[in-house]
C-alpha cells in the first residue's frame, strides 16, 4: 500500500512532454474504452476505485489468514498447508493461460464474470467443507479462478484511459485494492477470537458479490456507450 501511495505522488508530480501527449491521443484504445467514458479521467478512476475497494476488502477478509484458518478448523500443520498453497499459485498460473482462450469466446467482461462467479461459489462453500482435503481442493480451485482473471481485469480497466494515463490508472487500481485489503485481517481476527470461523467467509462473499454486480454494470455501460458512439 505504501508503494502505491509513493507511485501515485510521483505520477502526479510528473510532467508529460507535448510530443508524448500528442502521440497518446492518437494511440489505439481497447474496445471497451469509448470516448465518452475516457474524457472525465478522475471520475472514471474514482468510480472504478470505489468498486475495486469492495473486492479488496473481501480479499483481505479471508486471503491473508487462510493458513491460520486451516489450522484452527482442521488442526493441520505447516507442511500440509504450505504444499496446498503452492499448488494454488501454480494452478492460478495455468488458469491465466486458459483464460486467454476463454476471452476469445466470451470476451474480457464475460470471462472475468464467469471466473469470478465460480470463484465466489467456491468461497461460500469453503467454510462448510467437512474434511481438510475437500477444503484444500476448494481453496486451490478458487485461487486459480480469482488470480487467473487478474490480467483480464487489469486490461479492462487500463482500456478506459488514454495510453499516457495508464500508469496513473494502474496505481489507482492497485491502491484501491491494497488499502481496503489491509483492513480485512483485523476484522477477521476479531471473528476468529470469538470462534466465529464461518462469518468472515460470508461477509467476504457478500462484498465480492457486490463487487461483481457493480463491475458488470460499470463495463456493460461502457460497452453500451461504445456501441452507440
Short mmCIF file of C-alpha atoms in Angstrom, two decimals:
data_model
loop_
_atom_site.label_atom_id
_atom_site.label_comp_id
_atom_site.label_asym_id
_atom_site.label_seq_id
_atom_site.Cartn_x
_atom_site.Cartn_y
_atom_site.Cartn_z
CA UNK A 1 0.00 0.00 0.00
CA UNK A 2 2.84 2.40 0.85
CA UNK A 3 4.46 1.68 -2.51
CA UNK A 4 1.22 2.50 -4.31
CA UNK A 5 0.95 5.82 -2.48
CA UNK A 6 4.54 6.74 -3.38
CA UNK A 7 3.93 5.87 -7.04
CA UNK A 8 0.78 8.00 -7.04
CA UNK A 9 2.74 11.00 -5.73
CA UNK A 10 5.46 10.61 -8.37
CA UNK A 11 2.91 10.24 -11.15
CA UNK A 12 1.04 13.32 -10.00
CA UNK A 13 4.25 15.39 -9.99
CA UNK A 14 5.50 14.11 -13.34
CA UNK A 15 5.25 16.35 -16.40
CA UNK A 16 4.49 14.85 -19.79
CA UNK A 17 6.04 16.21 -22.94
CA UNK A 18 3.85 17.64 -25.68
CA UNK A 19 5.03 15.00 -28.12
CA UNK A 20 4.17 12.17 -25.77
CA UNK A 21 0.76 13.63 -25.07
CA UNK A 22 0.01 14.12 -28.75
CA UNK A 23 1.00 10.58 -29.62
CA UNK A 24 -1.05 9.21 -26.74
CA UNK A 25 -4.18 10.96 -28.02
CA UNK A 26 -3.91 9.11 -31.31
CA UNK A 27 -2.93 5.77 -29.76
CA UNK A 28 -5.11 2.75 -30.33
CA UNK A 29 -7.58 2.12 -27.48
CA UNK A 30 -9.04 -1.11 -26.17
CA UNK A 31 -12.57 -1.68 -27.43
CA UNK A 32 -14.10 -1.06 -24.02
CA UNK A 33 -12.71 2.48 -23.90
CA UNK A 34 -15.32 4.66 -25.64
CA UNK A 35 -14.50 8.39 -25.96
CA UNK A 36 -17.39 9.44 -23.71
CA UNK A 37 -16.03 7.29 -20.90
CA UNK A 38 -12.38 8.26 -21.31
CA UNK A 39 -12.83 12.04 -21.02
CA UNK A 40 -13.54 12.52 -17.27
CA UNK A 41 -10.47 10.62 -16.11
CA UNK A 42 -10.83 11.28 -12.39
CA UNK A 43 -14.49 10.34 -12.49
CA UNK A 44 -13.62 7.03 -14.12
CA UNK A 45 -10.79 6.36 -11.66
CA UNK A 46 -12.89 7.27 -8.63
CA UNK A 47 -15.85 5.16 -9.73
CA UNK A 48 -13.82 2.07 -10.50
CA UNK A 49 -11.60 2.59 -7.46
CA UNK A 50 -14.69 2.55 -5.23
CA UNK A 51 -15.94 -0.64 -6.88
CA UNK A 52 -12.49 -2.18 -6.59
CA UNK A 53 -12.38 -1.38 -2.87
CA UNK A 54 -15.21 -3.88 -2.31
CA UNK A 55 -13.06 -6.56 -3.89
CA UNK A 56 -10.02 -5.53 -1.86
CA UNK A 57 -11.87 -5.70 1.45
CA UNK A 58 -13.36 -9.06 0.52
CA UNK A 59 -9.92 -10.43 -0.32
CA UNK A 60 -8.47 -9.06 2.91
CA UNK A 61 -11.18 -10.74 4.96
CA UNK A 62 -10.05 -14.26 4.02
CA UNK A 63 -6.84 -14.31 1.97
CA UNK A 64 -4.14 -13.30 4.48
CA UNK A 65 -5.42 -15.58 7.27
CA UNK A 66 -6.31 -18.69 5.26
CA UNK A 67 -3.35 -20.69 6.60
CA UNK A 68 -4.36 -19.85 10.17
CA UNK A 69 -7.98 -20.75 9.40
CA UNK A 70 -6.93 -24.19 8.12
CA UNK A 71 -5.04 -24.73 11.35
CA UNK A 72 -7.96 -23.65 13.54
CA UNK A 73 -10.57 -25.58 11.57
CA UNK A 74 -8.74 -28.84 10.90
CA UNK A 75 -5.72 -28.78 13.21
CA UNK A 76 -3.22 -29.32 10.37
CA UNK A 77 0.39 -28.14 10.38
CA UNK A 78 2.59 -26.01 8.09
CA UNK A 79 3.70 -28.93 5.89
CA UNK A 80 0.21 -29.74 4.64
CA UNK A 81 -0.87 -26.12 4.39
CA UNK A 82 2.29 -24.95 2.61
CA UNK A 83 2.04 -27.62 -0.07
CA UNK A 84 -1.55 -26.71 -0.81
CA UNK A 85 -0.71 -23.01 -1.01
CA UNK A 86 2.00 -23.77 -3.57
CA UNK A 87 -0.47 -25.76 -5.68
CA UNK A 88 -2.90 -22.85 -5.56
CA UNK A 89 -0.35 -20.45 -7.06
CA UNK A 90 0.67 -22.93 -9.75
CA UNK A 91 -2.98 -23.51 -10.62
CA UNK A 92 -3.51 -19.76 -10.91
CA UNK A 93 -0.71 -19.56 -13.47
CA UNK A 94 -2.29 -22.28 -15.61
CA UNK A 95 -5.72 -20.67 -15.30
CA UNK A 96 -4.29 -17.42 -16.65
CA UNK A 97 -3.31 -19.29 -19.82
CA UNK A 98 -6.72 -20.93 -20.07
CA UNK A 99 -8.31 -17.52 -19.62
CA UNK A 100 -6.72 -16.36 -22.88
CA UNK A 101 -8.77 -18.95 -24.77
CA UNK A 102 -11.94 -18.12 -22.83
CA UNK A 103 -11.59 -14.46 -23.83
CA UNK A 104 -11.89 -15.43 -27.49
CA UNK A 105 -15.28 -16.99 -26.77
CA UNK A 106 -16.81 -14.85 -24.03
CA UNK A 107 -14.87 -11.58 -24.29
CA UNK A 108 -12.98 -9.86 -21.47
CA UNK A 109 -16.00 -8.93 -19.36
CA UNK A 110 -17.73 -12.28 -19.85
CA UNK A 111 -14.59 -14.22 -18.97
CA UNK A 112 -13.93 -12.22 -15.79
CA UNK A 113 -17.53 -12.55 -14.62
CA UNK A 114 -17.69 -16.30 -15.23
CA UNK A 115 -14.41 -16.99 -13.47
CA UNK A 116 -15.17 -14.74 -10.52
CA UNK A 117 -18.75 -16.01 -10.06
CA UNK A 118 -17.50 -19.58 -9.94
CA UNK A 119 -14.78 -18.50 -7.51
CA UNK A 120 -17.42 -16.80 -5.36
CA UNK A 121 -19.45 -20.01 -5.18
CA UNK A 122 -16.35 -21.92 -4.06
CA UNK A 123 -15.59 -19.25 -1.45
CA UNK A 124 -19.04 -19.65 0.11
CA UNK A 125 -18.73 -23.45 0.11
CA UNK A 126 -15.22 -23.48 1.59
CA UNK A 127 -16.04 -22.91 5.32
CA UNK A 128 -18.57 -25.76 5.24
CA UNK A 129 -16.10 -28.36 3.92
CA UNK A 130 -16.17 -31.40 6.24
CA UNK A 131 -12.59 -32.53 5.63
CA UNK A 132 -9.24 -30.84 5.11
CA UNK A 133 -8.66 -32.30 1.66
CA UNK A 134 -12.08 -31.09 0.46
CA UNK A 135 -11.38 -27.60 1.80
CA UNK A 136 -7.99 -27.58 0.11
CA UNK A 137 -9.43 -28.57 -3.26
CA UNK A 138 -11.98 -25.78 -2.97
CA UNK A 139 -9.27 -23.32 -1.96
CA UNK A 140 -6.97 -24.28 -4.85
CA UNK A 141 -9.77 -24.05 -7.42
CA UNK A 142 -10.97 -20.71 -6.05
CA UNK A 143 -7.46 -19.24 -6.01
CA UNK A 144 -6.91 -20.35 -9.60
CA UNK A 145 -10.14 -18.73 -10.78
CA UNK A 146 -9.68 -15.47 -8.89
CA UNK A 147 -5.99 -14.90 -9.54
CA UNK A 148 -6.21 -16.25 -13.06
CA UNK A 149 -8.53 -13.38 -14.00
CA UNK A 150 -6.26 -10.59 -12.70
CA UNK A 151 -4.71 -9.89 -16.09
CA UNK A 152 -8.09 -9.62 -17.81
CA UNK A 153 -9.43 -7.27 -15.14
CA UNK A 154 -6.40 -5.02 -15.40
CA UNK A 155 -6.64 -4.93 -19.19
CA UNK A 156 -10.28 -3.86 -18.95
CA UNK A 157 -9.53 -1.04 -16.54
CA UNK A 158 -6.48 0.26 -18.38
CA UNK A 159 -8.52 0.29 -21.57
CA UNK A 160 -10.73 3.01 -20.09
CA UNK A 161 -7.99 5.64 -20.20
CA UNK A 162 -5.56 7.06 -22.72
CA UNK A 163 -2.13 5.50 -23.05
CA UNK A 164 -0.48 8.45 -21.32
CA UNK A 165 -2.65 7.93 -18.23
CA UNK A 166 -2.30 4.19 -17.80
CA UNK A 167 0.48 4.49 -15.23
CA UNK A 168 -1.81 6.55 -13.02
CA UNK A 169 -4.70 4.17 -13.65
CA UNK A 170 -2.58 1.15 -12.70
CA UNK A 171 -1.56 2.86 -9.45
CA UNK A 172 -5.17 3.70 -8.57
CA UNK A 173 -6.15 0.13 -9.42
CA UNK A 174 -3.52 -1.25 -7.04
CA UNK A 175 -4.17 1.28 -4.29
CA UNK A 176 -7.93 0.73 -4.32
CA UNK A 177 -7.36 -2.98 -3.68
CA UNK A 178 -4.45 -2.87 -1.25
CA UNK A 179 -5.75 -0.15 1.09
CA UNK A 180 -9.04 -1.92 1.95
CA UNK A 181 -7.26 -5.25 1.89
CA UNK A 182 -5.05 -4.10 4.77
CA UNK A 183 -8.15 -3.62 6.94
CA UNK A 184 -9.57 -7.09 6.34
CA UNK A 185 -7.25 -9.18 8.56
CA UNK A 186 -8.03 -7.02 11.60
CA UNK A 187 -11.76 -7.60 11.16
CA UNK A 188 -11.34 -11.32 10.57
CA UNK A 189 -9.07 -11.69 13.60
CA UNK A 190 -11.90 -10.40 15.80
CA UNK A 191 -14.23 -13.08 14.44
CA UNK A 192 -11.57 -15.77 14.92
CA UNK A 193 -11.07 -14.66 18.50
CA UNK A 194 -14.81 -15.10 19.06
CA UNK A 195 -14.55 -18.58 17.45
CA UNK A 196 -16.69 -17.50 14.50
CA UNK A 197 -14.85 -19.27 11.69
CA UNK A 198 -17.62 -19.10 9.07
CA UNK A 199 -18.74 -15.47 9.36
CA UNK A 200 -15.69 -13.89 7.64
CA UNK A 201 -16.30 -16.02 4.54
CA UNK A 202 -19.94 -14.97 4.36
CA UNK A 203 -19.05 -11.29 4.70
CA UNK A 204 -16.27 -11.64 2.11
CA UNK A 205 -18.70 -13.41 -0.22
CA UNK A 206 -21.23 -10.59 0.13
CA UNK A 207 -18.55 -7.97 -0.59
CA UNK A 208 -17.27 -9.79 -3.65
CA UNK A 209 -20.83 -10.38 -4.85
CA UNK A 210 -21.45 -6.62 -4.70
CA UNK A 211 -18.16 -6.05 -6.48
CA UNK A 212 -19.17 -8.33 -9.36
CA UNK A 213 -22.58 -6.68 -9.64
CA UNK A 214 -21.14 -3.18 -9.93
CA UNK A 215 -18.26 -4.45 -12.10
CA UNK A 216 -20.74 -5.86 -14.60
CA UNK A 217 -22.81 -2.67 -14.60
CA UNK A 218 -19.74 -0.47 -14.97
CA UNK A 219 -18.32 -2.25 -18.01
CA UNK A 220 -21.70 -3.03 -19.58
CA UNK A 221 -22.43 0.69 -19.55
CA UNK A 222 -19.05 1.34 -21.17
CA UNK A 223 -19.84 -1.19 -23.90
CA UNK A 224 -23.27 0.39 -24.47
CA UNK A 225 -21.60 3.80 -24.95
CA UNK A 226 -19.16 2.21 -27.37
CA UNK A 227 -21.94 0.71 -29.48
CA UNK A 228 -23.93 3.95 -29.56
CA UNK A 229 -20.86 6.09 -30.36
#
